[in-house]
Structure formats: C-alpha cells, structure tokens
C-alpha cells in the first residue's frame, strides 16, 4: 500500500475511533465536529471530506457495524447445516465474538437504535429486516422439524436479541453491580456457554446431549 493510502486510512480510522469514543461518552448531540477533530488530532475539513457531516459520520458507524454484523450471521447460518440448533449456536458464537471485538462500536449502535429516531429508522430499516430474516428462518426451521418448541417466532426473537444485546448495552450494570466484565476474553466463552444452555433448555423439545460448541 502506498504511503498516501496508509495516511488516508489512518486518518479515517482515527476520526472513526474518536467519534465512537466521544459519542459514547458525551452522546451524539453533545459531541461537535470540532470535538472529534481535536481528539483525532486532525482538522474539521478532513471530517467533512471523508464523512460529509456529523450525521454522515454516525451513519458510517452504523454501516460499518451492521455490514460486518450481518456477515457474521450469514457465515454462522451457512457454516452449520446439521440442525437448527447448531445453526443458532454458530450464529450466536459469531455475534458474541464480533460484539466483544468491537465493544465500543457495539454499545454506540445499540444505544442509538434504542432512541428510535427518524435518522435511525431511515438508516437501519434494511439492516434490521435482513437480521430478522435470518433469525426467523432458523427458528422456523427448528419448529418445522420439531427440534424447537412451537413458540411464537416474534417473541423468541425478542428473547434472543435481549440476551445478545444486554451485556453490551449496559456495561455499567455488569461491571459495577454484577462484577462481570464484558470486555474480557473469558466473558464471551462463559456467556456463550450460558446461552447454549438457554437454547437447549428453553427452545428445544428435548435437551440436547451435545456439549456447547467450543470457541477457539
């Protein structure tokens, strides 16, 4: 890669990192473009050049997160063909690993989605519909084969998404109240194991004798 390309990449990454940090700390409304430029050690014109505006910067955070997030769901769904349970376990493992690797970006996106703003609706509608497609598909497969109980799929998705997002959306509660640290590597392994117990014990008609899939 040429030196100029490296500098562009580093500048854009520095701006993104600064924005994610400040949006998390001060909120989107409480962060100015000048704040981001100062933290990224760059000038405002670079932010305008690469992202257009503060809203463009937030949109890039969303698209960066969801493009990879959905990729991990697709990989998990396609990698495991043994059963609906195995597919869901692989999807779960992939999501937890991704969210743990990108914990600050994950927290930002999940928090902004919870605000239900017009901007979020416009940006997220396509991504969230695609997410629902995969979750609905794997759960309907399990119900059709009688591997899963015949629950309402929509309510299963509510439970499943709540389990996936709560640790990353509420880090203060985990660290200060429960003394659990979602940014540490052991957390993903332990929490994945607990989610496997939930899937086998709640979703499945008969508790699987298989051990939870091991995270490498």
PDB file of C-alpha atoms in Angstrom:
ATOM      1  CA  UNK A   1       0.000   0.000   0.000  1.00  0.00           C
ATOM      2  CA  UNK A   2       1.315   3.456  -0.888  1.00  0.00           C
ATOM      3  CA  UNK A   3       2.205   5.919   1.830  1.00  0.00           C
ATOM      4  CA  UNK A   4      -0.631   8.281   0.870  1.00  0.00           C
ATOM      5  CA  UNK A   5      -3.168   5.467   1.073  1.00  0.00           C
ATOM      6  CA  UNK A   6      -1.884   4.495   4.507  1.00  0.00           C
ATOM      7  CA  UNK A   7      -2.210   8.087   5.708  1.00  0.00           C
ATOM      8  CA  UNK A   8      -5.795   8.281   4.396  1.00  0.00           C
ATOM      9  CA  UNK A   9      -6.689   5.010   6.092  1.00  0.00           C
ATOM     10  CA  UNK A  10      -5.077   6.084   9.355  1.00  0.00           C
ATOM     11  CA  UNK A  11      -6.823   9.468   9.272  1.00  0.00           C
ATOM     12  CA  UNK A  12     -10.244   7.949   8.605  1.00  0.00           C
ATOM     13  CA  UNK A  13      -9.726   5.310  11.295  1.00  0.00           C
ATOM     14  CA  UNK A  14      -8.579   7.950  13.782  1.00  0.00           C
ATOM     15  CA  UNK A  15     -11.696  10.017  13.086  1.00  0.00           C
ATOM     16  CA  UNK A  16     -13.945   6.963  13.453  1.00  0.00           C
ATOM     17  CA  UNK A  17     -12.274   5.910  16.699  1.00  0.00           C
ATOM     18  CA  UNK A  18     -12.544   9.416  18.116  1.00  0.00           C
ATOM     19  CA  UNK A  19     -16.193   9.722  17.112  1.00  0.00           C
ATOM     20  CA  UNK A  20     -17.125   6.354  18.634  1.00  0.00           C
ATOM     21  CA  UNK A  21     -15.417   7.268  21.888  1.00  0.00           C
ATOM     22  CA  UNK A  22     -16.995  10.723  22.120  1.00  0.00           C
ATOM     23  CA  UNK A  23     -20.464   9.628  21.013  1.00  0.00           C
ATOM     24  CA  UNK A  24     -20.358   7.002  23.745  1.00  0.00           C
ATOM     25  CA  UNK A  25     -19.124   9.427  26.391  1.00  0.00           C
ATOM     26  CA  UNK A  26     -20.985  12.639  25.535  1.00  0.00           C
ATOM     27  CA  UNK A  27     -23.783  11.388  23.296  1.00  0.00           C
ATOM     28  CA  UNK A  28     -24.274  12.239  19.638  1.00  0.00           C
ATOM     29  CA  UNK A  29     -25.981  15.568  20.372  1.00  0.00           C
ATOM     30  CA  UNK A  30     -23.337  16.501  22.929  1.00  0.00           C
ATOM     31  CA  UNK A  31     -20.419  15.977  20.549  1.00  0.00           C
ATOM     32  CA  UNK A  32     -19.327  18.548  17.981  1.00  0.00           C
ATOM     33  CA  UNK A  33     -17.291  18.034  14.845  1.00  0.00           C
ATOM     34  CA  UNK A  34     -14.563  20.141  16.448  1.00  0.00           C
ATOM     35  CA  UNK A  35     -14.518  17.769  19.430  1.00  0.00           C
ATOM     36  CA  UNK A  36     -13.991  14.832  17.092  1.00  0.00           C
ATOM     37  CA  UNK A  37     -11.288  16.644  15.123  1.00  0.00           C
ATOM     38  CA  UNK A  38      -9.421  17.553  18.297  1.00  0.00           C
ATOM     39  CA  UNK A  39      -9.498  14.021  19.665  1.00  0.00           C
ATOM     40  CA  UNK A  40      -8.473  12.549  16.297  1.00  0.00           C
ATOM     41  CA  UNK A  41      -5.652  15.093  16.011  1.00  0.00           C
ATOM     42  CA  UNK A  42      -6.865  16.244  12.629  1.00  0.00           C
ATOM     43  CA  UNK A  43      -8.792  19.192  11.191  1.00  0.00           C
ATOM     44  CA  UNK A  44     -12.504  19.682  10.578  1.00  0.00           C
ATOM     45  CA  UNK A  45     -12.035  19.777   6.800  1.00  0.00           C
ATOM     46  CA  UNK A  46     -10.852  16.142   6.846  1.00  0.00           C
ATOM     47  CA  UNK A  47     -14.050  15.078   8.590  1.00  0.00           C
ATOM     48  CA  UNK A  48     -16.109  16.974   6.034  1.00  0.00           C
ATOM     49  CA  UNK A  49     -14.111  15.433   3.202  1.00  0.00           C
ATOM     50  CA  UNK A  50     -14.442  11.818   4.356  1.00  0.00           C
ATOM     51  CA  UNK A  51     -17.866  11.839   6.021  1.00  0.00           C
ATOM     52  CA  UNK A  52     -19.678  14.985   4.888  1.00  0.00           C
ATOM     53  CA  UNK A  53     -21.121  15.890   8.289  1.00  0.00           C
ATOM     54  CA  UNK A  54     -21.601  14.669  11.832  1.00  0.00           C
ATOM     55  CA  UNK A  55     -24.675  12.745  10.685  1.00  0.00           C
ATOM     56  CA  UNK A  56     -22.589  11.206   7.914  1.00  0.00           C
ATOM     57  CA  UNK A  57     -20.037  10.147  10.493  1.00  0.00           C
ATOM     58  CA  UNK A  58     -22.709   8.460  12.610  1.00  0.00           C
ATOM     59  CA  UNK A  59     -24.137   6.782   9.525  1.00  0.00           C
ATOM     60  CA  UNK A  60     -20.687   5.382   8.744  1.00  0.00           C
ATOM     61  CA  UNK A  61     -20.523   3.977  12.276  1.00  0.00           C
ATOM     62  CA  UNK A  62     -23.868   2.255  11.692  1.00  0.00           C
ATOM     63  CA  UNK A  63     -22.969   0.822   8.300  1.00  0.00           C
ATOM     64  CA  UNK A  64     -19.532  -0.316   9.488  1.00  0.00           C
ATOM     65  CA  UNK A  65     -21.152  -2.174  12.365  1.00  0.00           C
ATOM     66  CA  UNK A  66     -24.061  -3.742  10.511  1.00  0.00           C
ATOM     67  CA  UNK A  67     -22.208  -4.802   7.377  1.00  0.00           C
ATOM     68  CA  UNK A  68     -19.890  -6.976   9.476  1.00  0.00           C
ATOM     69  CA  UNK A  69     -22.601  -7.981  11.963  1.00  0.00           C
ATOM     70  CA  UNK A  70     -24.837  -9.343   9.202  1.00  0.00           C
ATOM     71  CA  UNK A  71     -21.860 -11.010   7.548  1.00  0.00           C
ATOM     72  CA  UNK A  72     -21.213 -12.914  10.777  1.00  0.00           C
ATOM     73  CA  UNK A  73     -24.852 -14.027  10.925  1.00  0.00           C
ATOM     74  CA  UNK A  74     -24.753 -15.237   7.316  1.00  0.00           C
ATOM     75  CA  UNK A  75     -21.493 -17.111   7.903  1.00  0.00           C
ATOM     76  CA  UNK A  76     -22.917 -18.747  11.023  1.00  0.00           C
ATOM     77  CA  UNK A  77     -26.078 -19.789   9.224  1.00  0.00           C
ATOM     78  CA  UNK A  78     -24.265 -21.234   6.211  1.00  0.00           C
ATOM     79  CA  UNK A  79     -21.401 -22.905   8.090  1.00  0.00           C
ATOM     80  CA  UNK A  80     -23.571 -25.224  10.166  1.00  0.00           C
ATOM     81  CA  UNK A  81     -26.043 -27.463   8.374  1.00  0.00           C
ATOM     82  CA  UNK A  82     -26.522 -30.212  10.990  1.00  0.00           C
ATOM     83  CA  UNK A  83     -29.612 -28.784  12.664  1.00  0.00           C
ATOM     84  CA  UNK A  84     -31.404 -25.563  13.529  1.00  0.00           C
ATOM     85  CA  UNK A  85     -29.815 -25.701  16.988  1.00  0.00           C
ATOM     86  CA  UNK A  86     -26.316 -25.932  15.540  1.00  0.00           C
ATOM     87  CA  UNK A  87     -27.043 -23.068  13.159  1.00  0.00           C
ATOM     88  CA  UNK A  88     -28.298 -20.888  16.001  1.00  0.00           C
ATOM     89  CA  UNK A  89     -25.306 -21.762  18.162  1.00  0.00           C
ATOM     90  CA  UNK A  90     -22.898 -20.831  15.392  1.00  0.00           C
ATOM     91  CA  UNK A  91     -24.719 -17.573  14.736  1.00  0.00           C
ATOM     92  CA  UNK A  92     -24.634 -16.804  18.470  1.00  0.00           C
ATOM     93  CA  UNK A  93     -20.924 -17.526  18.750  1.00  0.00           C
ATOM     94  CA  UNK A  94     -20.141 -15.314  15.757  1.00  0.00           C
ATOM     95  CA  UNK A  95     -22.233 -12.427  17.073  1.00  0.00           C
ATOM     96  CA  UNK A  96     -20.714 -12.542  20.555  1.00  0.00           C
ATOM     97  CA  UNK A  97     -17.182 -12.680  19.181  1.00  0.00           C
ATOM     98  CA  UNK A  98     -17.860  -9.745  16.859  1.00  0.00           C
ATOM     99  CA  UNK A  99     -19.524  -7.615  19.551  1.00  0.00           C
ATOM    100  CA  UNK A 100     -16.723  -8.330  22.008  1.00  0.00           C
ATOM    101  CA  UNK A 101     -14.052  -7.342  19.469  1.00  0.00           C
ATOM    102  CA  UNK A 102     -15.925  -4.102  18.752  1.00  0.00           C
ATOM    103  CA  UNK A 103     -17.388  -3.376  22.162  1.00  0.00           C
ATOM    104  CA  UNK A 104     -17.412   0.443  21.943  1.00  0.00           C
ATOM    105  CA  UNK A 105     -18.929   0.493  18.460  1.00  0.00           C
ATOM    106  CA  UNK A 106     -21.478  -2.129  19.533  1.00  0.00           C
ATOM    107  CA  UNK A 107     -22.521  -0.095  22.550  1.00  0.00           C
ATOM    108  CA  UNK A 108     -22.878   3.055  20.444  1.00  0.00           C
ATOM    109  CA  UNK A 109     -25.025   1.408  17.773  1.00  0.00           C
ATOM    110  CA  UNK A 110     -27.260  -0.434  20.245  1.00  0.00           C
ATOM    111  CA  UNK A 111     -27.805   2.728  22.269  1.00  0.00           C
ATOM    112  CA  UNK A 112     -28.628   4.867  19.235  1.00  0.00           C
ATOM    113  CA  UNK A 113     -31.079   2.252  17.972  1.00  0.00           C
ATOM    114  CA  UNK A 114     -32.849   2.317  21.334  1.00  0.00           C
ATOM    115  CA  UNK A 115     -33.569   6.049  20.847  1.00  0.00           C
ATOM    116  CA  UNK A 116     -35.793   5.255  17.839  1.00  0.00           C
ATOM    117  CA  UNK A 117     -35.033   8.470  15.967  1.00  0.00           C
ATOM    118  CA  UNK A 118     -36.057   9.184  12.388  1.00  0.00           C
ATOM    119  CA  UNK A 119     -32.434   9.007  11.304  1.00  0.00           C
ATOM    120  CA  UNK A 120     -32.054   5.556  12.861  1.00  0.00           C
ATOM    121  CA  UNK A 121     -35.232   4.359  11.143  1.00  0.00           C
ATOM    122  CA  UNK A 122     -34.026   5.549   7.763  1.00  0.00           C
ATOM    123  CA  UNK A 123     -30.567   4.048   8.078  1.00  0.00           C
ATOM    124  CA  UNK A 124     -31.403   0.818   9.869  1.00  0.00           C
ATOM    125  CA  UNK A 125     -34.583  -0.454   8.256  1.00  0.00           C
ATOM    126  CA  UNK A 126     -32.843  -2.570   5.598  1.00  0.00           C
ATOM    127  CA  UNK A 127     -30.275  -3.995   8.007  1.00  0.00           C
ATOM    128  CA  UNK A 128     -32.788  -4.933  10.682  1.00  0.00           C
ATOM    129  CA  UNK A 129     -35.124  -6.580   8.184  1.00  0.00           C
ATOM    130  CA  UNK A 130     -32.229  -8.742   6.977  1.00  0.00           C
ATOM    131  CA  UNK A 131     -31.323  -9.643  10.570  1.00  0.00           C
ATOM    132  CA  UNK A 132     -34.938 -10.634  11.220  1.00  0.00           C
ATOM    133  CA  UNK A 133     -34.922 -12.778   8.067  1.00  0.00           C
ATOM    134  CA  UNK A 134     -32.088 -14.984   9.345  1.00  0.00           C
ATOM    135  CA  UNK A 135     -33.352 -15.206  12.923  1.00  0.00           C
ATOM    136  CA  UNK A 136     -36.867 -16.030  11.736  1.00  0.00           C
ATOM    137  CA  UNK A 137     -35.603 -18.561   9.216  1.00  0.00           C
ATOM    138  CA  UNK A 138     -33.505 -20.585  11.659  1.00  0.00           C
ATOM    139  CA  UNK A 139     -36.205 -20.583  14.330  1.00  0.00           C
ATOM    140  CA  UNK A 140     -38.916 -21.599  11.872  1.00  0.00           C
ATOM    141  CA  UNK A 141     -36.671 -24.428  10.671  1.00  0.00           C
ATOM    142  CA  UNK A 142     -36.351 -25.692  14.237  1.00  0.00           C
ATOM    143  CA  UNK A 143     -40.107 -25.513  14.809  1.00  0.00           C
ATOM    144  CA  UNK A 144     -40.876 -27.230  11.481  1.00  0.00           C
ATOM    145  CA  UNK A 145     -38.595 -30.171  12.304  1.00  0.00           C
ATOM    146  CA  UNK A 146     -39.981 -30.248  15.863  1.00  0.00           C
ATOM    147  CA  UNK A 147     -36.481 -29.626  17.195  1.00  0.00           C
ATOM    148  CA  UNK A 148     -37.793 -26.455  18.858  1.00  0.00           C
ATOM    149  CA  UNK A 149     -40.986 -25.947  20.796  1.00  0.00           C
ATOM    150  CA  UNK A 150     -43.781 -24.324  18.805  1.00  0.00           C
ATOM    151  CA  UNK A 151     -43.319 -20.858  20.272  1.00  0.00           C
ATOM    152  CA  UNK A 152     -44.202 -17.550  18.655  1.00  0.00           C
ATOM    153  CA  UNK A 153     -41.182 -16.731  16.491  1.00  0.00           C
ATOM    154  CA  UNK A 154     -41.510 -12.993  17.095  1.00  0.00           C
ATOM    155  CA  UNK A 155     -41.401 -13.485  20.858  1.00  0.00           C
ATOM    156  CA  UNK A 156     -38.457 -15.853  20.544  1.00  0.00           C
ATOM    157  CA  UNK A 157     -36.586 -13.174  18.608  1.00  0.00           C
ATOM    158  CA  UNK A 158     -37.339 -10.663  21.390  1.00  0.00           C
ATOM    159  CA  UNK A 159     -35.856 -13.014  23.982  1.00  0.00           C
ATOM    160  CA  UNK A 160     -32.880 -13.933  21.826  1.00  0.00           C
ATOM    161  CA  UNK A 161     -31.959 -10.354  20.927  1.00  0.00           C
ATOM    162  CA  UNK A 162     -32.340  -9.282  24.550  1.00  0.00           C
ATOM    163  CA  UNK A 163     -29.857 -11.940  25.623  1.00  0.00           C
ATOM    164  CA  UNK A 164     -27.401 -10.924  22.915  1.00  0.00           C
ATOM    165  CA  UNK A 165     -27.524  -7.174  23.478  1.00  0.00           C
ATOM    166  CA  UNK A 166     -27.984  -6.624  27.215  1.00  0.00           C
ATOM    167  CA  UNK A 167     -24.311  -7.114  28.262  1.00  0.00           C
ATOM    168  CA  UNK A 168     -23.060  -4.685  25.622  1.00  0.00           C
ATOM    169  CA  UNK A 169     -25.793  -2.104  26.071  1.00  0.00           C
ATOM    170  CA  UNK A 170     -25.464  -1.992  29.880  1.00  0.00           C
ATOM    171  CA  UNK A 171     -21.738  -2.277  30.666  1.00  0.00           C
ATOM    172  CA  UNK A 172     -22.023  -0.179  33.841  1.00  0.00           C
ATOM    173  CA  UNK A 173     -24.587  -2.559  35.342  1.00  0.00           C
ATOM    174  CA  UNK A 174     -22.437  -5.575  34.513  1.00  0.00           C
ATOM    175  CA  UNK A 175     -19.192  -4.159  35.841  1.00  0.00           C
ATOM    176  CA  UNK A 176     -20.397  -2.218  38.888  1.00  0.00           C
ATOM    177  CA  UNK A 177     -23.371  -4.311  40.037  1.00  0.00           C
ATOM    178  CA  UNK A 178     -22.635  -7.830  38.827  1.00  0.00           C
ATOM    179  CA  UNK A 179     -18.834  -7.558  38.735  1.00  0.00           C
ATOM    180  CA  UNK A 180     -18.810  -9.105  35.261  1.00  0.00           C
ATOM    181  CA  UNK A 181     -16.546  -7.593  32.605  1.00  0.00           C
ATOM    182  CA  UNK A 182     -17.787  -7.999  29.000  1.00  0.00           C
ATOM    183  CA  UNK A 183     -14.549  -6.629  27.530  1.00  0.00           C
ATOM    184  CA  UNK A 184     -12.515  -9.574  28.869  1.00  0.00           C
ATOM    185  CA  UNK A 185     -11.974 -12.717  26.795  1.00  0.00           C
ATOM    186  CA  UNK A 186     -13.343 -15.114  29.413  1.00  0.00           C
ATOM    187  CA  UNK A 187     -16.735 -13.379  29.289  1.00  0.00           C
ATOM    188  CA  UNK A 188     -17.546 -14.447  25.724  1.00  0.00           C
ATOM    189  CA  UNK A 189     -16.701 -18.081  26.430  1.00  0.00           C
ATOM    190  CA  UNK A 190     -18.710 -18.163  29.635  1.00  0.00           C
ATOM    191  CA  UNK A 191     -21.669 -16.231  28.295  1.00  0.00           C
ATOM    192  CA  UNK A 192     -21.783 -18.313  25.123  1.00  0.00           C
ATOM    193  CA  UNK A 193     -21.987 -21.425  27.274  1.00  0.00           C
ATOM    194  CA  UNK A 194     -24.899 -19.923  29.236  1.00  0.00           C
ATOM    195  CA  UNK A 195     -26.719 -19.045  26.009  1.00  0.00           C
ATOM    196  CA  UNK A 196     -26.258 -22.631  24.814  1.00  0.00           C
ATOM    197  CA  UNK A 197     -27.984 -23.793  27.998  1.00  0.00           C
ATOM    198  CA  UNK A 198     -30.847 -21.392  27.245  1.00  0.00           C
ATOM    199  CA  UNK A 199     -31.174 -22.653  23.684  1.00  0.00           C
ATOM    200  CA  UNK A 200     -31.105 -26.309  24.708  1.00  0.00           C
ATOM    201  CA  UNK A 201     -33.287 -25.895  27.775  1.00  0.00           C
ATOM    202  CA  UNK A 202     -35.871 -23.402  26.526  1.00  0.00           C
ATOM    203  CA  UNK A 203     -36.031 -23.719  22.746  1.00  0.00           C
ATOM    204  CA  UNK A 204     -35.511 -27.443  22.305  1.00  0.00           C
ATOM    205  CA  UNK A 205     -38.200 -30.077  22.779  1.00  0.00           C
ATOM    206  CA  UNK A 206     -35.607 -32.370  24.331  1.00  0.00           C
ATOM    207  CA  UNK A 207     -32.419 -31.109  25.915  1.00  0.00           C
ATOM    208  CA  UNK A 208     -29.542 -31.902  23.598  1.00  0.00           C
ATOM    209  CA  UNK A 209     -26.868 -34.233  24.847  1.00  0.00           C
ATOM    210  CA  UNK A 210     -24.305 -32.310  22.807  1.00  0.00           C
ATOM    211  CA  UNK A 211     -21.895 -30.103  24.672  1.00  0.00           C
ATOM    212  CA  UNK A 212     -21.865 -26.413  23.705  1.00  0.00           C
ATOM    213  CA  UNK A 213     -19.710 -25.751  20.698  1.00  0.00           C
ATOM    214  CA  UNK A 214     -16.229 -24.715  21.787  1.00  0.00           C
ATOM    215  CA  UNK A 215     -14.988 -21.249  20.942  1.00  0.00           C
ATOM    216  CA  UNK A 216     -11.495 -21.291  19.511  1.00  0.00           C
TER     217      UNK A 216
END
